[in-house]
XYZ file of C-alpha atoms in Angstrom:
497
model
C 104.994 121.248 350.887
C 105.547 117.131 351.671
C 102.421 116.622 350.169
C 103.126 118.633 346.856
C 106.639 116.865 346.969
C 104.968 113.544 347.002
C 102.799 114.018 344.559
C 105.554 115.114 341.965
C 107.718 111.824 342.834
C 104.669 109.680 342.107
C 104.270 111.621 338.701
C 107.718 111.186 337.809
C 107.583 107.448 338.597
C 104.795 107.215 336.265
C 106.332 109.273 333.508
C 109.814 107.585 333.968
C 108.972 104.303 331.449
C 107.804 106.897 328.798
C 111.006 109.480 328.997
C 113.048 106.278 328.633
C 111.315 104.770 325.667
C 111.844 108.339 323.989
C 115.253 108.564 324.477
C 115.878 105.061 323.104
C 114.006 105.916 319.941
C 116.062 109.345 319.479
C 119.157 107.208 319.962
C 118.219 104.476 317.509
C 117.254 106.827 314.935
C 120.646 108.509 315.145
C 122.412 105.368 314.601
C 119.812 103.992 311.885
C 119.295 107.617 309.900
C 121.634 109.009 307.393
C 122.962 112.715 308.642
C 121.008 115.219 307.023
C 123.005 116.803 304.186
C 123.274 120.859 303.400
C 120.903 121.324 300.246
C 122.668 121.778 297.123
C 123.464 125.392 296.813
C 121.565 126.919 293.672
C 121.840 130.280 291.952
C 118.295 131.446 293.199
C 119.755 130.877 296.878
C 123.050 132.593 296.305
C 123.795 136.671 296.640
C 124.656 137.655 293.172
C 128.251 138.983 295.026
C 128.988 135.646 295.615
C 128.791 134.464 292.501
C 130.255 137.252 290.110
C 130.242 141.022 290.609
C 127.964 140.742 287.348
C 124.868 138.901 288.257
C 123.702 138.855 284.520
C 126.693 136.588 283.539
C 125.533 134.084 286.523
C 122.153 134.077 285.297
C 122.905 133.368 282.001
C 125.103 130.238 282.733
C 122.001 128.803 284.419
C 119.557 130.040 281.725
C 121.663 127.716 279.159
C 119.935 124.248 278.811
C 121.914 123.191 275.840
C 122.582 119.668 277.879
C 118.971 118.676 276.011
C 120.768 118.703 272.679
C 122.457 115.617 274.030
C 119.560 113.453 275.352
C 119.377 114.699 278.760
C 116.007 116.037 280.454
C 115.057 118.833 282.926
C 114.744 116.188 285.654
C 117.993 114.619 284.631
C 120.086 117.775 285.149
C 120.671 120.316 288.212
C 122.073 123.916 287.534
C 125.047 123.909 290.459
C 127.834 125.520 291.469
C 130.998 123.426 291.144
C 134.250 124.885 292.091
C 133.906 128.684 290.898
C 131.173 128.815 288.570
C 127.577 127.479 288.228
C 126.864 124.988 285.529
C 124.520 122.048 284.701
C 125.127 118.879 286.264
C 123.474 115.669 284.864
C 123.517 112.429 287.159
C 120.891 110.393 285.263
C 119.791 110.277 281.617
C 116.232 109.340 280.506
C 115.628 109.021 284.382
C 118.614 106.101 284.727
C 121.936 106.860 287.030
C 124.842 107.391 285.136
C 128.158 108.676 285.874
C 128.166 112.641 286.622
C 128.515 114.611 283.642
C 129.285 118.395 283.884
C 127.841 120.463 281.255
C 130.594 123.058 282.142
C 130.935 126.806 281.019
C 127.665 126.815 278.845
C 129.351 124.931 276.225
C 127.932 121.452 277.312
C 130.990 119.743 276.321
C 131.204 117.776 279.238
C 127.651 116.414 278.348
C 128.897 114.079 275.618
C 129.946 110.704 276.378
C 133.706 110.124 276.404
C 134.475 113.745 275.208
C 137.434 114.197 273.376
C 140.355 116.171 275.399
C 140.582 119.860 275.402
C 144.144 119.705 274.236
C 143.944 116.578 271.407
C 146.840 116.717 268.688
C 145.657 117.740 265.574
C 144.730 114.571 263.690
C 146.985 112.826 261.158
C 145.302 113.335 257.500
C 143.092 110.422 256.864
C 143.284 108.295 253.714
C 140.870 109.390 250.962
C 138.108 106.698 250.431
C 136.718 105.731 247.347
C 133.334 105.888 248.178
C 131.334 105.912 251.553
C 128.636 103.740 251.656
C 125.277 104.409 253.372
C 125.545 104.371 257.059
C 124.693 101.350 258.567
C 122.339 101.681 261.750
C 125.209 101.515 264.033
C 126.620 104.528 262.448
C 123.546 106.800 262.794
C 123.144 109.528 265.658
C 121.441 108.782 268.863
C 118.481 110.558 270.326
C 119.047 114.447 270.357
C 122.802 113.890 269.021
C 123.806 116.225 266.113
C 123.266 114.200 262.850
C 124.991 116.873 260.504
C 127.343 114.314 259.055
C 125.453 110.813 259.555
C 122.029 112.494 258.600
C 120.126 109.643 260.225
C 119.188 108.364 263.472
C 119.193 105.154 265.704
C 116.326 105.858 268.098
C 113.219 104.567 267.109
C 110.681 107.631 266.652
C 113.595 110.327 266.045
C 114.363 111.847 262.535
C 117.504 114.119 261.523
C 116.268 117.783 260.919
C 118.291 120.362 259.716
C 118.619 123.790 261.602
C 121.163 125.455 258.706
C 123.868 123.977 256.364
C 126.058 123.450 259.382
C 124.132 121.959 262.121
C 121.132 119.396 262.142
C 120.157 117.112 265.094
C 117.946 114.107 265.789
C 114.582 114.804 267.296
C 110.952 113.460 267.664
C 109.904 116.388 265.476
C 110.800 120.026 264.199
C 108.864 123.274 264.024
C 110.208 125.943 261.058
C 111.547 129.019 262.543
C 113.116 130.384 265.854
C 113.064 128.014 268.495
C 112.850 130.522 271.634
C 113.220 127.894 274.168
C 117.040 128.014 272.843
C 119.470 130.129 274.497
C 119.601 133.357 272.959
C 123.260 132.707 271.402
C 121.239 130.176 269.212
C 118.358 132.013 268.034
C 118.253 131.174 264.564
C 115.722 129.779 261.938
C 115.415 126.491 261.833
C 114.737 124.945 258.250
C 113.215 121.630 259.937
C 114.477 119.695 256.549
C 114.471 116.008 257.034
C 117.836 114.690 256.053
C 118.167 111.017 255.120
C 121.180 108.847 254.502
C 122.746 108.613 251.066
C 125.866 107.790 249.250
C 128.350 110.309 250.208
C 130.947 111.917 247.845
C 134.848 111.285 248.941
C 136.643 113.367 251.115
C 138.676 115.691 249.413
C 142.703 115.582 249.959
C 144.226 117.154 253.164
C 145.284 120.691 252.698
C 148.626 121.103 251.424
C 151.431 121.847 254.681
C 153.977 124.767 253.674
C 157.491 124.191 254.508
C 157.865 125.553 258.020
C 160.329 128.176 257.018
C 157.984 129.946 254.976
C 154.707 132.083 255.483
C 151.595 129.848 254.464
C 149.499 131.539 252.010
C 147.088 133.969 253.005
C 143.864 135.436 251.448
C 143.726 138.744 250.631
C 140.888 140.987 252.297
C 137.577 141.302 250.253
C 137.624 137.820 248.358
C 134.690 136.907 246.516
C 132.216 134.926 248.048
C 132.194 136.703 251.677
C 128.825 138.777 251.998
C 128.394 139.529 255.611
C 124.913 140.933 256.404
C 126.839 143.912 258.247
C 128.383 146.012 255.293
C 130.983 147.520 257.612
C 132.411 144.291 257.515
C 133.533 144.983 254.225
C 135.416 148.273 255.094
C 138.645 148.597 256.610
C 138.166 149.611 260.305
C 139.677 152.472 262.442
C 140.842 150.159 265.236
C 144.769 150.090 265.670
C 146.889 147.238 264.544
C 148.798 145.299 267.049
C 152.010 143.118 266.336
C 153.246 140.621 269.191
C 154.386 137.177 269.210
C 152.053 134.203 269.504
C 153.322 130.526 270.528
C 152.190 126.956 269.805
C 153.295 123.805 271.753
C 153.675 121.391 268.660
C 154.716 118.232 267.541
C 156.922 117.624 264.762
C 154.517 118.257 262.051
C 154.151 121.584 260.387
C 150.928 123.396 259.533
C 149.258 126.727 259.616
C 148.146 128.012 262.669
C 144.731 128.733 261.235
C 141.383 127.389 263.085
C 144.084 126.507 265.718
C 144.423 128.071 269.326
C 147.829 129.678 270.319
C 148.967 131.351 273.354
C 151.447 133.805 274.826
C 154.576 132.316 276.037
C 153.095 131.918 279.496
C 150.052 130.559 278.123
C 152.208 127.820 276.454
C 154.058 127.161 279.673
C 150.732 126.466 281.433
C 149.806 124.333 279.010
C 153.000 122.165 278.921
C 152.927 122.389 282.428
C 149.545 121.128 283.082
C 148.711 118.783 280.087
C 151.824 117.572 278.174
C 154.816 116.606 280.481
C 152.483 114.872 283.357
C 153.007 111.262 281.979
C 155.647 108.689 283.084
C 157.682 107.659 280.155
C 156.008 109.916 277.626
C 155.026 113.481 276.271
C 151.241 113.414 275.854
C 150.461 114.145 272.119
C 154.310 114.070 271.051
C 155.141 117.308 271.498
C 158.506 118.302 271.140
C 158.826 122.328 270.781
C 157.653 125.692 271.240
C 156.543 127.570 268.113
C 156.902 131.419 267.709
C 154.778 133.479 265.162
C 154.809 137.062 264.487
C 151.288 138.160 264.485
C 149.429 141.182 263.555
C 145.706 142.004 264.155
C 143.163 144.550 263.746
C 139.774 144.275 265.414
C 136.749 144.726 262.976
C 134.536 147.894 263.164
C 131.545 146.482 264.667
C 133.904 144.746 267.340
C 135.647 148.055 267.945
C 132.390 150.010 268.159
C 131.581 147.296 271.239
C 134.799 148.494 272.785
C 136.816 145.791 272.241
C 139.780 144.540 270.213
C 139.579 140.807 270.589
C 136.609 138.716 270.900
C 135.662 135.505 272.698
C 138.492 132.786 272.823
C 136.910 130.077 270.648
C 138.339 126.272 270.768
C 139.069 124.328 267.451
C 138.904 120.493 267.539
C 140.120 118.918 264.211
C 140.110 122.659 262.650
C 136.183 122.721 263.685
C 135.325 125.707 265.909
C 133.531 124.230 268.656
C 132.426 127.169 271.243
C 131.646 128.081 273.624
C 128.284 128.537 272.125
C 127.936 128.496 268.757
C 130.719 130.293 266.514
C 129.275 131.366 263.248
C 126.508 133.676 264.558
C 129.467 135.709 266.354
C 131.522 135.605 262.901
C 128.612 136.903 261.320
C 128.008 139.763 263.469
C 131.824 140.621 264.503
C 133.752 138.955 261.299
C 136.300 136.686 261.869
C 138.113 138.307 264.645
C 140.763 136.834 266.928
C 139.631 135.939 270.162
C 141.686 135.649 273.596
C 141.142 134.700 277.116
C 143.370 135.046 280.386
C 143.729 131.019 281.062
C 141.955 131.776 284.891
C 138.825 133.293 283.322
C 135.948 132.458 281.428
C 135.519 130.230 279.204
C 138.602 128.323 281.398
C 137.673 129.880 284.812
C 137.874 126.277 286.153
C 141.270 127.031 286.608
C 141.193 130.317 288.342
C 143.173 128.972 291.182
C 145.861 126.876 289.215
C 147.428 129.483 287.267
C 150.594 130.764 288.613
C 152.545 131.762 285.295
C 152.114 135.685 284.764
C 149.352 136.932 282.526
C 148.855 133.427 280.799
C 146.565 134.112 277.873
C 145.437 131.796 274.891
C 144.120 132.855 271.538
C 142.188 131.585 268.924
C 142.901 132.242 265.056
C 139.814 131.380 262.758
C 140.719 130.264 259.356
C 138.497 129.183 256.255
C 135.670 126.766 256.532
C 135.833 126.313 260.465
C 132.528 124.361 260.489
C 134.048 121.418 258.980
C 137.102 119.238 259.412
C 140.679 120.383 258.192
C 140.427 117.817 255.479
C 136.690 117.923 254.570
C 137.321 121.718 253.200
C 134.901 122.486 250.029
C 135.722 125.529 247.689
C 131.824 126.457 248.333
C 132.624 126.739 252.240
C 136.108 128.220 251.867
C 134.583 130.968 249.939
C 131.681 131.773 252.185
C 133.629 131.135 255.578
C 137.061 132.594 254.721
C 138.353 133.420 257.819
C 140.485 136.011 259.066
C 143.992 135.215 257.730
C 145.273 137.819 255.296
C 148.539 139.483 254.245
C 148.079 142.873 255.869
C 145.103 142.852 258.403
C 142.759 145.750 257.477
C 139.786 145.064 259.774
C 137.679 143.613 257.403
C 135.429 140.686 258.403
C 137.701 138.432 256.450
C 141.288 140.272 257.006
C 141.527 140.648 260.632
C 145.339 139.102 261.160
C 148.405 138.104 259.537
C 151.192 135.849 260.683
C 154.751 134.726 259.838
C 156.899 131.829 261.489
C 159.442 133.543 264.019
C 161.619 130.355 265.244
C 161.017 127.830 268.040
C 162.785 126.308 271.190
C 162.774 122.584 271.477
C 161.227 121.339 274.926
C 164.560 119.363 275.777
C 166.658 122.518 275.673
C 163.893 124.130 277.942
C 164.499 121.344 280.209
C 168.089 121.200 279.738
C 168.363 117.360 278.772
C 169.572 115.921 275.479
C 167.522 112.869 274.412
C 164.125 112.367 275.635
C 164.243 108.741 275.189
C 167.547 108.384 276.862
C 166.139 110.342 279.915
C 162.951 108.098 280.084
C 165.452 104.992 279.944
C 166.996 106.010 282.808
C 163.850 106.071 284.887
C 163.162 110.020 284.429
C 159.850 111.739 284.623
C 159.471 115.000 283.788
C 156.637 116.041 286.404
C 154.342 114.118 288.534
C 151.506 116.038 289.457
C 150.931 113.931 292.638
C 154.195 114.861 294.034
C 154.696 117.987 292.575
C 157.796 116.794 291.666
C 159.913 115.498 288.985
C 162.209 112.348 288.653
C 165.930 113.023 287.378
C 164.730 116.465 286.533
C 163.539 119.473 288.787
C 162.798 121.937 286.022
C 158.871 121.795 286.509
C 159.022 121.662 290.408
C 156.481 123.520 292.510
C 153.906 124.618 289.951
C 151.837 126.414 292.101
C 154.600 128.871 293.256
C 154.878 131.779 291.189
C 158.284 132.462 291.880
C 159.223 129.231 290.260
C 156.659 129.633 287.293
C 158.377 132.976 286.444
C 161.965 131.553 286.576
C 160.541 128.990 283.900
C 159.129 132.155 281.605
C 162.644 133.885 281.956
C 164.636 130.689 280.747
C 161.971 130.347 277.758
C 162.479 133.966 276.851
C 166.229 133.659 277.146
C 166.347 130.523 274.798
C 164.782 132.595 272.194
C 167.084 135.367 272.463
C 170.115 133.166 272.643
C 168.874 131.377 269.412
C 167.070 134.622 267.486
C 169.598 137.602 268.583
C 168.332 139.763 265.982
C 164.736 139.553 266.478
C 162.841 141.596 268.916
C 162.510 139.791 272.397
C 159.076 138.783 273.846
C 159.332 141.804 276.040
C 159.993 144.334 273.381
C 157.091 142.883 271.155
C 154.924 142.920 274.073
C 151.349 141.663 273.515
C 148.314 144.232 273.908
C 145.781 143.545 276.643
C 143.282 140.919 276.423
C 140.173 143.083 276.478
C 137.607 140.503 275.442
C 134.651 141.430 277.808
C 131.349 138.931 277.824
C 128.824 141.282 278.865
C 129.589 143.842 275.918
C 130.290 141.140 273.385
C 127.362 139.301 273.986
C 125.123 142.448 274.923
C 122.930 142.002 271.912
C 121.850 138.363 273.270
C 121.283 139.592 276.792
C 117.599 139.666 278.257
C 116.916 143.295 279.076
C 117.337 144.547 282.989
């Protein structure tokens, strides 16, 4: 034993320098090398139940690569989770680092540089030009951008190719027919006609604006020029008619709610609270009031046969339907349907944990010529794309809703102030997101408190009852459930199980 102990001590004394060197190397590595970061969680690594109860929907989000429309390559973007959903996240363009772009909700709206705010005000009518000159190179579109209006491309080697009368893109080449590499909702024939710049005709004058106390003119069903592929859209539907109130947060301008987004009263208050009253010294977009419309809706037969009374809730920018996805194929399939979504659900599910107003809902009301700006309509476009407004909805493809003004309340009355400018001059601030409090005002305090949000909703309802005592109340003219269902609505485009 003594001999073995001596041998062990001798071996340890010889190994000690090596062990010390290894320990020093490990300590140095811990200091110099960054800590390992967990890998980005991808759709394929996550159980379908953790993404959504319906795995088909989640897979759909990551199969959509419309970010390439804005000049990104596959190496620039990754489909990863952000918040409560998966989306394409682009960190470079043509391999060069850029500020991160979130191509959210499959709409790709975040892929564009400097995207317009989602709640931008309806623009003032532009002055009518005498004649627009041919575009300069600086006016042409970038690679992979839309060239529908410019008809030219600024990137060498790219040309402007038309897919249809409503979409053209700067591409390096074009193959006529369906591009099956596109997401299924975009499957339609490319004409691949090469467009070129030229002298553009002057813009038509702005649409007339009716007086605020009259019902805007609405088209009768079956207007000439509407030729849907499905003959069922030319016949009245068997769907029930619903009559209820919609609301719009508005400035002092008056114009129809067609090609616009509206809301129930809770949805209008959520929009006010999160988008309008949050800046010191001003109300964003000069909003002054909440308008109310008495609306009747009736689903078309194809939509009713799919088990719904409402379709996808589209967004509109200056009167143009901007998605999600593309609008016209769905209008051709289902007619000019009224769309809806709960604010905490798709396509605004990024706010799923930020909605404390009960049943907050948004709507879309498709009008005439929703592929063009409100002041660029042509007679041909209005005939071919008549929208859904009519005198009494029949459920035909171009007669899905009617509306009439039903009063308004001012934001000042809602908050209990007399004059907004005087309130600001005295140091008031309606609501500060950072503190969850106002200054010289408590009406908007506690945005994330359901009880406080319900009190604000009840005050708005009470003001409408007080001002219009002979009209049905918001509760009496209750809204129907928003029954839009993604899987049923897009079932025709889903890959087979």
